[in-house]
PDB file of C-alpha atoms in Angstrom:
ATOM      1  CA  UNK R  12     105.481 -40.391-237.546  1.00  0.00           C
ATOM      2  CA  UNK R  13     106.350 -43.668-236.174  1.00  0.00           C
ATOM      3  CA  UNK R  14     107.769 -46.276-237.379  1.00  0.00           C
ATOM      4  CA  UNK R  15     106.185 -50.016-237.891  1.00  0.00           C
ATOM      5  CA  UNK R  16     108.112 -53.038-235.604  1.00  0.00           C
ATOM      6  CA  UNK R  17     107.667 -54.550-238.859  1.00  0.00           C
ATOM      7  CA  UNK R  18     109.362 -52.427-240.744  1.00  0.00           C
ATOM      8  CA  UNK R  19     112.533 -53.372-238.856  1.00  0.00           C
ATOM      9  CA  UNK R  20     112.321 -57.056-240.651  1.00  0.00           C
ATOM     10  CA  UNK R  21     111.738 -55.477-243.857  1.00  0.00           C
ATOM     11  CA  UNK R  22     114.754 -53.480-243.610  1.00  0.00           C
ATOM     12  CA  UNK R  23     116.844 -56.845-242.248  1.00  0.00           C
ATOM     13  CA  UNK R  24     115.378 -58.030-245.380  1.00  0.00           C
ATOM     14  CA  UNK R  25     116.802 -55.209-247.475  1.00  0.00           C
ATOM     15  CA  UNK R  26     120.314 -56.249-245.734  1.00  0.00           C
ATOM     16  CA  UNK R  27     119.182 -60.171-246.330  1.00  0.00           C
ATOM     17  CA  UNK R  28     118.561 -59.266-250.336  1.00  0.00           C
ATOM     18  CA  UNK R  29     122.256 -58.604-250.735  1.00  0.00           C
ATOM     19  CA  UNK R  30     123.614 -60.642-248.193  1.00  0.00           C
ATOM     20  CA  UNK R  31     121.927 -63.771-249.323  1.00  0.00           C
ATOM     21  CA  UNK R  32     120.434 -64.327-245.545  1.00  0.00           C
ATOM     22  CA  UNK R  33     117.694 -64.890-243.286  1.00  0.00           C
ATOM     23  CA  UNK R  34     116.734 -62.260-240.868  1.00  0.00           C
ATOM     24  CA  UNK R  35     116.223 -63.671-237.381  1.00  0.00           C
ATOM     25  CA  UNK R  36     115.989 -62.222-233.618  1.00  0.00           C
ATOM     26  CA  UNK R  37     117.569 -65.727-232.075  1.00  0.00           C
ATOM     27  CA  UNK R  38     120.555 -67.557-233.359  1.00  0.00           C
ATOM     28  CA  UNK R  39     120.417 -71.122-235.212  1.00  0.00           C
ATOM     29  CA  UNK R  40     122.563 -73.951-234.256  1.00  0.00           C
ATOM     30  CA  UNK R  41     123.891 -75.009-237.129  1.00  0.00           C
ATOM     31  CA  UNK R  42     123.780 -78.748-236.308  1.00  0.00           C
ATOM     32  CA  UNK R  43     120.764 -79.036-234.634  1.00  0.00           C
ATOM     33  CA  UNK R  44     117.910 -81.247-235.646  1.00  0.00           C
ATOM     34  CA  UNK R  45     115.103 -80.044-237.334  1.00  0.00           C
ATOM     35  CA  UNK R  46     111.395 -81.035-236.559  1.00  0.00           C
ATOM     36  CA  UNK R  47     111.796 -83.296-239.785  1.00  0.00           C
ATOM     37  CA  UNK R  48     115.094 -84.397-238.890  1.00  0.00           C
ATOM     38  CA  UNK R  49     118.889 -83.412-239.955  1.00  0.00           C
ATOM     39  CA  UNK R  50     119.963 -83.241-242.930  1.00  0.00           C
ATOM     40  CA  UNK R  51     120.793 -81.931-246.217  1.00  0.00           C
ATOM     41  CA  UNK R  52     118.085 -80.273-247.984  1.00  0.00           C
ATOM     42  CA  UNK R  53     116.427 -80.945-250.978  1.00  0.00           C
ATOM     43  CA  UNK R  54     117.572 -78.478-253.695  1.00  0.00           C
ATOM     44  CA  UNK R  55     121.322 -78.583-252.279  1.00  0.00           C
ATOM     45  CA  UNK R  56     124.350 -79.919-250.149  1.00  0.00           C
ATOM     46  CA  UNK R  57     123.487 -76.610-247.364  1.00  0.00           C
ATOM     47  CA  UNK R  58     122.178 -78.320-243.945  1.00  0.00           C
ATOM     48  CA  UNK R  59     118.575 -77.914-242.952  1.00  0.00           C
ATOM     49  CA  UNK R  60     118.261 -75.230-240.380  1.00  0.00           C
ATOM     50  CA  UNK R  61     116.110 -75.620-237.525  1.00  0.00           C
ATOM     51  CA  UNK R  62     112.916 -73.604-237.478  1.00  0.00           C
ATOM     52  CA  UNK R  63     113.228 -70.235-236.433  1.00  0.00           C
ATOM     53  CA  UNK R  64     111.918 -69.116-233.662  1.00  0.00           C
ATOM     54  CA  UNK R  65     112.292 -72.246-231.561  1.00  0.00           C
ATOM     55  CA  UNK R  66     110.223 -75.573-232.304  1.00  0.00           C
ATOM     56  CA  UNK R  67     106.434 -75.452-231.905  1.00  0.00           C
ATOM     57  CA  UNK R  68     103.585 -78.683-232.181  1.00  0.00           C
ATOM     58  CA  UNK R  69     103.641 -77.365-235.531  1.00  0.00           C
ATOM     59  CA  UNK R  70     104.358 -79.504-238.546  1.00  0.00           C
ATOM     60  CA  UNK R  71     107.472 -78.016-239.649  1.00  0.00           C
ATOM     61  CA  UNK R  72     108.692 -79.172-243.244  1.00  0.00           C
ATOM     62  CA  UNK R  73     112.243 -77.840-244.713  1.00  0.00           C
ATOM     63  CA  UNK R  74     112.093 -75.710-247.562  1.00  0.00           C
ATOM     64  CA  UNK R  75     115.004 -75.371-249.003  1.00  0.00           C
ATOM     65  CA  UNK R  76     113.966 -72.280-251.826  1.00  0.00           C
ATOM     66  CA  UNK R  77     110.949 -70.367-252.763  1.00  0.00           C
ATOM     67  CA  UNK R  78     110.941 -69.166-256.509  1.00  0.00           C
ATOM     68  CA  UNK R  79     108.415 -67.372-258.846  1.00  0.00           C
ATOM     69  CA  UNK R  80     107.726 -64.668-260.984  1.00  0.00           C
ATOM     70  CA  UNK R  81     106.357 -60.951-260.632  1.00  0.00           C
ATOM     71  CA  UNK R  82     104.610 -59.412-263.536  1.00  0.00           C
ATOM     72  CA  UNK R  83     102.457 -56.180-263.831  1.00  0.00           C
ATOM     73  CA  UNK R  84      98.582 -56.613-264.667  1.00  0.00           C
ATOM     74  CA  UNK R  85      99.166 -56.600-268.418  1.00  0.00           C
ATOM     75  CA  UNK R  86     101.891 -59.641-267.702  1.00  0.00           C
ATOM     76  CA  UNK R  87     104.746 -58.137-268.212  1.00  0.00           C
ATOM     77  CA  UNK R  88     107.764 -58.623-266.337  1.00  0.00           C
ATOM     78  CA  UNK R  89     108.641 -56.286-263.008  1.00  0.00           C
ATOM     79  CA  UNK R  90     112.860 -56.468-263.276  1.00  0.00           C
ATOM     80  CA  UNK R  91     114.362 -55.656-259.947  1.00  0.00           C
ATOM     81  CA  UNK R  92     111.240 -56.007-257.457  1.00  0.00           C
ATOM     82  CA  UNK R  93     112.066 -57.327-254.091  1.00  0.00           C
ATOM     83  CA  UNK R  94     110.810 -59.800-252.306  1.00  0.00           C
ATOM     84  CA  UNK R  95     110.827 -61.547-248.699  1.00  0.00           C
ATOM     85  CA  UNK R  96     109.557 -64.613-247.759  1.00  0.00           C
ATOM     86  CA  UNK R  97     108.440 -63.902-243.846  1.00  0.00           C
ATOM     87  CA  UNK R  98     107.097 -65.283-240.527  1.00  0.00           C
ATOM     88  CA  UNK R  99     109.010 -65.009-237.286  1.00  0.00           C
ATOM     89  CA  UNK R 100     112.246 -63.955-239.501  1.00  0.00           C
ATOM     90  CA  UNK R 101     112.200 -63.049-242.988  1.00  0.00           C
ATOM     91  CA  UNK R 102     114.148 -64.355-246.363  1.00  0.00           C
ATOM     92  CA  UNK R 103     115.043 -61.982-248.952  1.00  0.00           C
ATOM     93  CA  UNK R 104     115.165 -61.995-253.063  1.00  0.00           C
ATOM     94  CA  UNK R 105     114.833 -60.228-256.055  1.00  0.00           C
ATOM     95  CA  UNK R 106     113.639 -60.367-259.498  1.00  0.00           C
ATOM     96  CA  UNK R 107     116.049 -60.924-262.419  1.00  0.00           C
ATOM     97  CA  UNK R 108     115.378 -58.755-265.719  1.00  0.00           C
ATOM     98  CA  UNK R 109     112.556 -61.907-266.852  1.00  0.00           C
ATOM     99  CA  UNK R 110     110.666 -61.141-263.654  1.00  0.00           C
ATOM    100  CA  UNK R 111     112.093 -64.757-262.179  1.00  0.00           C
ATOM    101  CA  UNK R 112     113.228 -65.063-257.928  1.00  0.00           C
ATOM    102  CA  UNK R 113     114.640 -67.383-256.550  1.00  0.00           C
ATOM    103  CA  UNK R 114     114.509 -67.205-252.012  1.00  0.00           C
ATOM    104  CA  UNK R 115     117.150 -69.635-250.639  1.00  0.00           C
ATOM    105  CA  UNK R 116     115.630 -70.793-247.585  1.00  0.00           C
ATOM    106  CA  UNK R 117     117.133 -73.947-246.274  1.00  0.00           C
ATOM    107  CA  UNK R 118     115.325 -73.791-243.081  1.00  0.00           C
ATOM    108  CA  UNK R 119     112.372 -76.161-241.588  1.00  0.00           C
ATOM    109  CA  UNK R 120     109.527 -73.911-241.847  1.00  0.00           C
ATOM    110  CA  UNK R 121     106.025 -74.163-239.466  1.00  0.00           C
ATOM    111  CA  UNK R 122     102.716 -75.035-242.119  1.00  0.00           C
ATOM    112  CA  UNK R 123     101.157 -71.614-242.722  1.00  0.00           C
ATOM    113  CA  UNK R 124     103.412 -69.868-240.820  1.00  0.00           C
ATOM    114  CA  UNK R 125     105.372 -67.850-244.592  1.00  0.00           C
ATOM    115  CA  UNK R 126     103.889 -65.939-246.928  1.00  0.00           C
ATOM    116  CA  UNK R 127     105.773 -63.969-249.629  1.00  0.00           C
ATOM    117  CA  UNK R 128     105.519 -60.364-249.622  1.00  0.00           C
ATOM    118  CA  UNK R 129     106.237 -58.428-253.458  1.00  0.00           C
ATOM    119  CA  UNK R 130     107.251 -55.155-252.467  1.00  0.00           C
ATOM    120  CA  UNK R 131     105.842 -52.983-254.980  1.00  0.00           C
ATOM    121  CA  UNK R 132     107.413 -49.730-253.996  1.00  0.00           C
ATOM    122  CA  UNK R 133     107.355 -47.291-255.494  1.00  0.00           C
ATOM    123  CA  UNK R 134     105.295 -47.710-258.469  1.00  0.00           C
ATOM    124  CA  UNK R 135     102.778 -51.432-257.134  1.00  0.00           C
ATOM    125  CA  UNK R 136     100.970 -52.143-254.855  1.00  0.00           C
ATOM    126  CA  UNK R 137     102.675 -54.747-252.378  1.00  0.00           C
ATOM    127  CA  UNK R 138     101.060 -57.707-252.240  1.00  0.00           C
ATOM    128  CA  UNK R 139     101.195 -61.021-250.153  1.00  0.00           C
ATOM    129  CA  UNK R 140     101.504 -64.555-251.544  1.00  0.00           C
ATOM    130  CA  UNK R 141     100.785 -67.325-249.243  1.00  0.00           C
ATOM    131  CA  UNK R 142     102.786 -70.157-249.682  1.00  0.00           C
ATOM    132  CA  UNK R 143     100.942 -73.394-250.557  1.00  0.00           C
ATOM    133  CA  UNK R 144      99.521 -75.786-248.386  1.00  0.00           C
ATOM    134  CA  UNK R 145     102.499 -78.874-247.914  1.00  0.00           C
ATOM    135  CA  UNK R 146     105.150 -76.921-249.040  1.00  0.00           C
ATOM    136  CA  UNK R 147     108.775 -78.539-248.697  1.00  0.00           C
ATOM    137  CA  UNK R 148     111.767 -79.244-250.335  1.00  0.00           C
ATOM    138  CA  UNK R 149     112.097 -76.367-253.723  1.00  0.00           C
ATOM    139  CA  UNK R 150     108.876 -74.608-253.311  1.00  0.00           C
ATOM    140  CA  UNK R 151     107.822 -73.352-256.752  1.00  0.00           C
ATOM    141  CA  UNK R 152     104.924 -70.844-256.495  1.00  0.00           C
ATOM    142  CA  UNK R 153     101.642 -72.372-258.693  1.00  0.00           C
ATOM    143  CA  UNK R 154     100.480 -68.731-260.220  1.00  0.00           C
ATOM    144  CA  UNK R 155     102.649 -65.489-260.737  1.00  0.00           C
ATOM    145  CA  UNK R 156     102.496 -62.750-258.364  1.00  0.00           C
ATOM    146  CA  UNK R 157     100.427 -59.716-259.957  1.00  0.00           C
ATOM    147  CA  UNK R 158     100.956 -56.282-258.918  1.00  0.00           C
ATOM    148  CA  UNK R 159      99.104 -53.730-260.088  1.00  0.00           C
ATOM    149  CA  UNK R 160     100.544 -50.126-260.812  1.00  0.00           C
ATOM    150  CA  UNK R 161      99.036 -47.353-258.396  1.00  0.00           C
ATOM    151  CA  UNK R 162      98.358 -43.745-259.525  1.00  0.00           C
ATOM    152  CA  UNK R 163     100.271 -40.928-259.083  1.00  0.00           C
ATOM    153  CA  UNK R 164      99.034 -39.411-255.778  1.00  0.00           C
ATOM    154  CA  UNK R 165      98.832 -35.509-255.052  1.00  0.00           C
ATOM    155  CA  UNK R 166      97.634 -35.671-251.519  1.00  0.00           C
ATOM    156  CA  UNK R 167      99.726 -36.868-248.898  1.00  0.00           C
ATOM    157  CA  UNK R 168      98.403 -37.749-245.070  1.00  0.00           C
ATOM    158  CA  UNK R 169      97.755 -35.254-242.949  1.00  0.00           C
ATOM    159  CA  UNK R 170     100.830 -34.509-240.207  1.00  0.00           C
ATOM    160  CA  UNK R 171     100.797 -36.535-237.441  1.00  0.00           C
ATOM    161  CA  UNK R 172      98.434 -34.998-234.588  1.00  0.00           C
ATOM    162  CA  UNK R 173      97.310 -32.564-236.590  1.00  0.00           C
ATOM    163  CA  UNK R 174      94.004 -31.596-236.800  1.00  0.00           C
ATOM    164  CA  UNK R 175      91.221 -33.682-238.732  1.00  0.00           C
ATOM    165  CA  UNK R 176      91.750 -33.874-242.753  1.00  0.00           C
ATOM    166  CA  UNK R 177      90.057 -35.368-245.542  1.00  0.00           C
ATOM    167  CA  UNK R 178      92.723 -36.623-248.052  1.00  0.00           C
ATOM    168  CA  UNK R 179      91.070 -37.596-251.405  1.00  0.00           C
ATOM    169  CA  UNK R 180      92.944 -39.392-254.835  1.00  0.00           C
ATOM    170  CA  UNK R 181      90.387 -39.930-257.352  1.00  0.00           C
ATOM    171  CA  UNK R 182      87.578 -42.165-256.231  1.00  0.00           C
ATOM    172  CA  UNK R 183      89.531 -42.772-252.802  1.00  0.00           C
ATOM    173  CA  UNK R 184      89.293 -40.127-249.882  1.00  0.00           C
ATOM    174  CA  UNK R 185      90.364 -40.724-246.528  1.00  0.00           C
ATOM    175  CA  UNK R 186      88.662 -39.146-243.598  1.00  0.00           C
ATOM    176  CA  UNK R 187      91.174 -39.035-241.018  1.00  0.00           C
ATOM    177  CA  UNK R 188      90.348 -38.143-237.172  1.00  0.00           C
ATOM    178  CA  UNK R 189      91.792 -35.047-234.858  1.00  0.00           C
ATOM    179  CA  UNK R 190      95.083 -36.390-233.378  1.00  0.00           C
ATOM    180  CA  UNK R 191      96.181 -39.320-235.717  1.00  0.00           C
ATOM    181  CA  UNK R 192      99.538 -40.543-235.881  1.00  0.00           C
ATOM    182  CA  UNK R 193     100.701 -42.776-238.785  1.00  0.00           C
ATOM    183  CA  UNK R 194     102.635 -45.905-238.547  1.00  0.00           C
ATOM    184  CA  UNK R 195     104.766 -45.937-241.940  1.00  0.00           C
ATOM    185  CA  UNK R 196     106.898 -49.164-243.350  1.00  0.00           C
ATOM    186  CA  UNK R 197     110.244 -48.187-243.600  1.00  0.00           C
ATOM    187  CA  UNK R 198     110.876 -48.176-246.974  1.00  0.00           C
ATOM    188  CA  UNK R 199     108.282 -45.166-247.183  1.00  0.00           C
ATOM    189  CA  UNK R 200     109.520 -43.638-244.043  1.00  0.00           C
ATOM    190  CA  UNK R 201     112.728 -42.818-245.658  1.00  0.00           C
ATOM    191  CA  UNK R 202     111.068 -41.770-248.742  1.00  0.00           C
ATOM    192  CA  UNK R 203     109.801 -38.616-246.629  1.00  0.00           C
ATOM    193  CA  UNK R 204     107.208 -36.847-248.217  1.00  0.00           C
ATOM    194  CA  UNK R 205     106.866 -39.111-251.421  1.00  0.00           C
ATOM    195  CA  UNK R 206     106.584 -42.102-248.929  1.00  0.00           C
ATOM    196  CA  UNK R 207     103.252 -40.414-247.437  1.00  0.00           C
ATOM    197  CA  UNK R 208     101.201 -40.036-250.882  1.00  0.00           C
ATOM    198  CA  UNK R 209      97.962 -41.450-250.909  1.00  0.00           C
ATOM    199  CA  UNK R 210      97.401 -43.596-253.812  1.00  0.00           C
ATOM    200  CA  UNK R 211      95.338 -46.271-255.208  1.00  0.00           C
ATOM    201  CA  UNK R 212      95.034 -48.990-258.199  1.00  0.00           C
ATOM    202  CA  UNK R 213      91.778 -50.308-258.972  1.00  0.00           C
ATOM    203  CA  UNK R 214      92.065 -54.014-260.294  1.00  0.00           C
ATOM    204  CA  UNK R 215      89.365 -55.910-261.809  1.00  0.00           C
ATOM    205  CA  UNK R 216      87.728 -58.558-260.252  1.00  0.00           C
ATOM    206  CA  UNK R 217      89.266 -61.619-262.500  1.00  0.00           C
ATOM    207  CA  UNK R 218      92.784 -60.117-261.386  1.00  0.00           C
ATOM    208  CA  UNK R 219      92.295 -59.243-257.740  1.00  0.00           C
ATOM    209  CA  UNK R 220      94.077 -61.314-254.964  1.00  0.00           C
ATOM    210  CA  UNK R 221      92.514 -64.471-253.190  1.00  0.00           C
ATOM    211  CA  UNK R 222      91.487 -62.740-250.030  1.00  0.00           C
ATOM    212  CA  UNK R 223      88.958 -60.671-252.008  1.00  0.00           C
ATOM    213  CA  UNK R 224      86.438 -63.346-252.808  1.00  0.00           C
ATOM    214  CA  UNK R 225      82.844 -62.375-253.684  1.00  0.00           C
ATOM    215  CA  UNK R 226      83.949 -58.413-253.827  1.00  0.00           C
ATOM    216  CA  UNK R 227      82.372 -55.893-255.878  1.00  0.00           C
ATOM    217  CA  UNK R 228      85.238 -53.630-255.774  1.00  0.00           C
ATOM    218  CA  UNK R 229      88.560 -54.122-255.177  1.00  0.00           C
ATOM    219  CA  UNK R 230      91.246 -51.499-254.576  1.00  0.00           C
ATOM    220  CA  UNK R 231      95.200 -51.339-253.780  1.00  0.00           C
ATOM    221  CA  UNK R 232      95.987 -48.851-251.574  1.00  0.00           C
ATOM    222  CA  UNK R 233      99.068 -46.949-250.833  1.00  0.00           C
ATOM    223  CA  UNK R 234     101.125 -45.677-248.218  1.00  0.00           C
ATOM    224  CA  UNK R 235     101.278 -49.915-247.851  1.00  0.00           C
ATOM    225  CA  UNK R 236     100.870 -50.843-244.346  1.00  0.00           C
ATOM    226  CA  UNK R 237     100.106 -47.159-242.973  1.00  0.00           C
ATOM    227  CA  UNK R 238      98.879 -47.319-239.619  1.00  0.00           C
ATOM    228  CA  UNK R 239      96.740 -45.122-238.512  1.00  0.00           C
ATOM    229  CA  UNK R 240      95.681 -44.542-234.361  1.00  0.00           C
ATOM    230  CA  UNK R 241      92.690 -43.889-235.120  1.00  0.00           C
ATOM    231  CA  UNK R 242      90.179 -45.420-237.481  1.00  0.00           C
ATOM    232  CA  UNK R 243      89.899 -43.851-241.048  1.00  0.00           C
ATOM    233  CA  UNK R 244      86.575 -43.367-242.481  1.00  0.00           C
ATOM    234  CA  UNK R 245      86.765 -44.211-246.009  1.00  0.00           C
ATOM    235  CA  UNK R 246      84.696 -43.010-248.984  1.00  0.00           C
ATOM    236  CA  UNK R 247      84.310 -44.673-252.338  1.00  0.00           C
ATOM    237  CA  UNK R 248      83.132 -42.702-255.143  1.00  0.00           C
ATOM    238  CA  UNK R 249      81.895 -45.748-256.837  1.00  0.00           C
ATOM    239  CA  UNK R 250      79.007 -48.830-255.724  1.00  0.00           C
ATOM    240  CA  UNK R 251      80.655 -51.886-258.330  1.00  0.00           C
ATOM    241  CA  UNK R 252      76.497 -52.042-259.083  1.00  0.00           C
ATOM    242  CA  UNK R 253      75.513 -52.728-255.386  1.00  0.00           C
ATOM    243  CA  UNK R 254      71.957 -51.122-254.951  1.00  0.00           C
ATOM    244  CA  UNK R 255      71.508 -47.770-253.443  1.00  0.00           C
ATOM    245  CA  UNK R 256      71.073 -48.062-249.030  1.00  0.00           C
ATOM    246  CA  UNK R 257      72.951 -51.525-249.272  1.00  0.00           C
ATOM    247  CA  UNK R 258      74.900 -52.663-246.113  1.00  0.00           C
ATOM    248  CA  UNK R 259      78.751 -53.801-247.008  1.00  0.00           C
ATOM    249  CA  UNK R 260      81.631 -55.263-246.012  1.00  0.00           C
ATOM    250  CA  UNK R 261      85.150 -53.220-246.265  1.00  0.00           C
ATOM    251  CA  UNK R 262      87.385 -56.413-246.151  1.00  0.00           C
ATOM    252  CA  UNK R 263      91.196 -56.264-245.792  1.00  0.00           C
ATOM    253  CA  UNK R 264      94.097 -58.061-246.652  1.00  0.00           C
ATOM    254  CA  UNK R 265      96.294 -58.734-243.690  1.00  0.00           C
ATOM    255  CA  UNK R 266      99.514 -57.810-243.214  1.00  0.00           C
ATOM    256  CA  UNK R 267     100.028 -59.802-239.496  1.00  0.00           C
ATOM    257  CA  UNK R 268     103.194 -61.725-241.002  1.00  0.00           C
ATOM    258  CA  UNK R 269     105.495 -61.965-238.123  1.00  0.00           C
ATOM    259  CA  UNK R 270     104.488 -64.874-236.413  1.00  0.00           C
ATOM    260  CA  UNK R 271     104.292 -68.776-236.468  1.00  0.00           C
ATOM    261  CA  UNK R 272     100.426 -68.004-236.544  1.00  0.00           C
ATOM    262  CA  UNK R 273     100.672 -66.130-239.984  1.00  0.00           C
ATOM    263  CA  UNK R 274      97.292 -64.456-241.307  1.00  0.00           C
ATOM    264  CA  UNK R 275      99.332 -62.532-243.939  1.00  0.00           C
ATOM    265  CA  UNK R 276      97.288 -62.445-247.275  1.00  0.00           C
ATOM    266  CA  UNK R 277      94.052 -63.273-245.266  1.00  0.00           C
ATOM    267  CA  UNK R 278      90.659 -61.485-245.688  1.00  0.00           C
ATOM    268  CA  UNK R 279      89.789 -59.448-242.177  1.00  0.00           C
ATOM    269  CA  UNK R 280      86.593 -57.518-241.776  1.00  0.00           C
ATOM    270  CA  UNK R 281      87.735 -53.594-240.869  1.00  0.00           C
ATOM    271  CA  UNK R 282      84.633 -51.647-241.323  1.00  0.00           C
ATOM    272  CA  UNK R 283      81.073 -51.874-242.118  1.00  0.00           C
ATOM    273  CA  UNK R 284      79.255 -49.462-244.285  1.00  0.00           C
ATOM    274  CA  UNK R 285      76.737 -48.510-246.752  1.00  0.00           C
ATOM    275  CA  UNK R 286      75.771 -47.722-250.458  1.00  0.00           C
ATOM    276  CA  UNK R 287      74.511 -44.028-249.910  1.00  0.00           C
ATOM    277  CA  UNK R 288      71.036 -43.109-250.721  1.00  0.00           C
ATOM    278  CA  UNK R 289      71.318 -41.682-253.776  1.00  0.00           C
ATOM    279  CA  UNK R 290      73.504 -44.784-254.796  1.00  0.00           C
ATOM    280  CA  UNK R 291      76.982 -43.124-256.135  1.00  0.00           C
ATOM    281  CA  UNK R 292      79.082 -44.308-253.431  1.00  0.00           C
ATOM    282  CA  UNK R 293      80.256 -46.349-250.635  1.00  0.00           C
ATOM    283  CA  UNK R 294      80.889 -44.654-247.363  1.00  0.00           C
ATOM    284  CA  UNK R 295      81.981 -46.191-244.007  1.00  0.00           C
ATOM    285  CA  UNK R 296      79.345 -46.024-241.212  1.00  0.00           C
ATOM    286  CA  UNK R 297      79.943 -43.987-238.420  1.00  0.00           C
ATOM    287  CA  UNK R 298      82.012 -44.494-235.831  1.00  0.00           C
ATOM    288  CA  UNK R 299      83.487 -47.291-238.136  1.00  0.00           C
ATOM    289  CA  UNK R 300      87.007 -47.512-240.444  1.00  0.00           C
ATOM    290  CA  UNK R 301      90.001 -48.841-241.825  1.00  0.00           C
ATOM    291  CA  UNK R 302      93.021 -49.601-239.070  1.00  0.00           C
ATOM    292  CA  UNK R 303      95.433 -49.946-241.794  1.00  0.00           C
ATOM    293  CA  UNK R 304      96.273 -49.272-245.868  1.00  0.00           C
ATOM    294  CA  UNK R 305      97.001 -52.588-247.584  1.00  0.00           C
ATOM    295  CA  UNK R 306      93.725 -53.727-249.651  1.00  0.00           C
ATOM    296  CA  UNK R 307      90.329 -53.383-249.727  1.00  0.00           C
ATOM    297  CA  UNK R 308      87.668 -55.111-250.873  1.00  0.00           C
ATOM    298  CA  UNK R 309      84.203 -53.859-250.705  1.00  0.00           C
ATOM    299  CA  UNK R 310      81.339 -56.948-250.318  1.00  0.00           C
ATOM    300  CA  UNK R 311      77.735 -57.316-249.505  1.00  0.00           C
ATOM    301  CA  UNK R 312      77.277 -57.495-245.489  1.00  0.00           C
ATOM    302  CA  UNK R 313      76.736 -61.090-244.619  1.00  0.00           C
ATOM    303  CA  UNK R 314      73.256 -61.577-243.936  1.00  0.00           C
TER     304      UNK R 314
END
């Protein structure tokens, strides 16, 4: 089992949650000049840090604090979720008992290089927020962040190495390959055996997240961010009322967050496959499969 290098960000965020912190693998001077020049920021008397990371061509705005709320898919509040607002360091919060966060930031930050990531562990699916296009100064989020609860999850993945499994939670199974190792976030590595249950949370189309456009099925999946070395077939025991022998799409949402070029939240292509025959599921084509567990979004294959 190894663990993700992201992982080690999300537990400097863990640190940065009570610590009130960024995370970040070069020091700021505390004086220096931002790419929007020195200053205080907007929401307080705290200085402006430069960007982290070192300056880039990239319009670099300072955002002084990131705030929202978290709510399940009925809307109520989620008390106590935690949150980080990453790129090339990360920024870490938490919800108060109304479902409110509030990031401090104070930091020029590159356009489109943060997203906000709603850990949903153990109970949600995680979930990342992009934040919006201009953002600077007190950076209020426009919609709440949505997590959706996952079920309870009796199979686990296979050991890493071992030989080749099929893991299946309801309409979810996993076909993993001879040999497969598993990259696990940290918060699930610790979690040892719990942290390696495969689960899932079906949301409906009018709730699912951005990157899922023009989906007939969308599905949370959990470990969140497993890794796998090898490409996992995956097996849907439902079509969302695609015809039978239809090519698809398995689209998913990307977790590359830790960089100034941030696709985090993004829809990426995984896998191709098909409606089967008989039309009462979706299966993965050979030779094809998911590279790692966030979500998934089935579609019909661009023509």
């Amino acid at each position: 089992m190894l663990l993700r290098p992201a992982s080690l960000v999300t537990l400097c965020a863990s640190l940065a949650l009570a610590l009130g912190a960024g995370c970040s693998s070069s020091s700021a001077q505390p004086n220096a000049t931002d790419a929007g020049g020195a200053g205080a920021s907007e929401a307080g008397s705290a200085p402006c840090q430069p960007q982290p990371g070192g300056p880039t061509a990239t319009h670099s705005p300072c955002v002084s604090e990131v705030s929202g709320t978290v709510r399940d898919l009925s809307g109520a509040p989620l008390a106590g979720a935690d949150l980080t607002l990453c790129g090339v360091v990360c920024f870490g919060g938490a919800t108060d008992p109304s479902g409110a966060f509030r990031i401090r930031v104070n930091s020029a930050l590159p356009e489109g290089g943060y997203v906000v990531f709603a850990h949903g562990r153990p109970d949600h699916t995680g979930l990342f927020v992009r934040l919006p296009a201009g953002s600077a100064g007190a950076v209020a989020l426009p919609r709440p962040i949505e997590l959706a609860r996952l079920s309870a999850g009796d199979a686990a993945l296979p050991s890493d190495g071992g030989p080749a499994a099929t893991v299946r939670e309801g309409p979810v199974s996993l076909s993993v390959q001879a040999g497969t190792e598993w990259e696990l976030a940290f918060e699930d590595l610790v979690a040892e055996a719990a942290g390696r249950r495969l689960r899932y949370a079906k949301v409906p189309l009018d709730k699912a997240p951005p990157f899922a456009k023009g989906a007939a099925l969308v599905y949370g999946l959990a470990p969140f961010q497993a890794k796998p070395s090898k490409p996992v077939a995956l097996t849907l025991d439902e079509t969302g009322g695609l015809p039978a022998g239809a090519a698809v799409e398995l689209v998913v949402m990307s977790d590359d967050i830790l960089t100034n070029d941030n696709k985090g939240g993004l829809p990426r292509v995984a896998a191709k496959g098909r409606v089967s025959a008989d039309g009462r599921r979706i299966e993965t084509d050979p030779g094809e499969g998911l590279d790692v567990l966030t979500w998934v979004a089935v579609r019909p294959a661009a023509r």
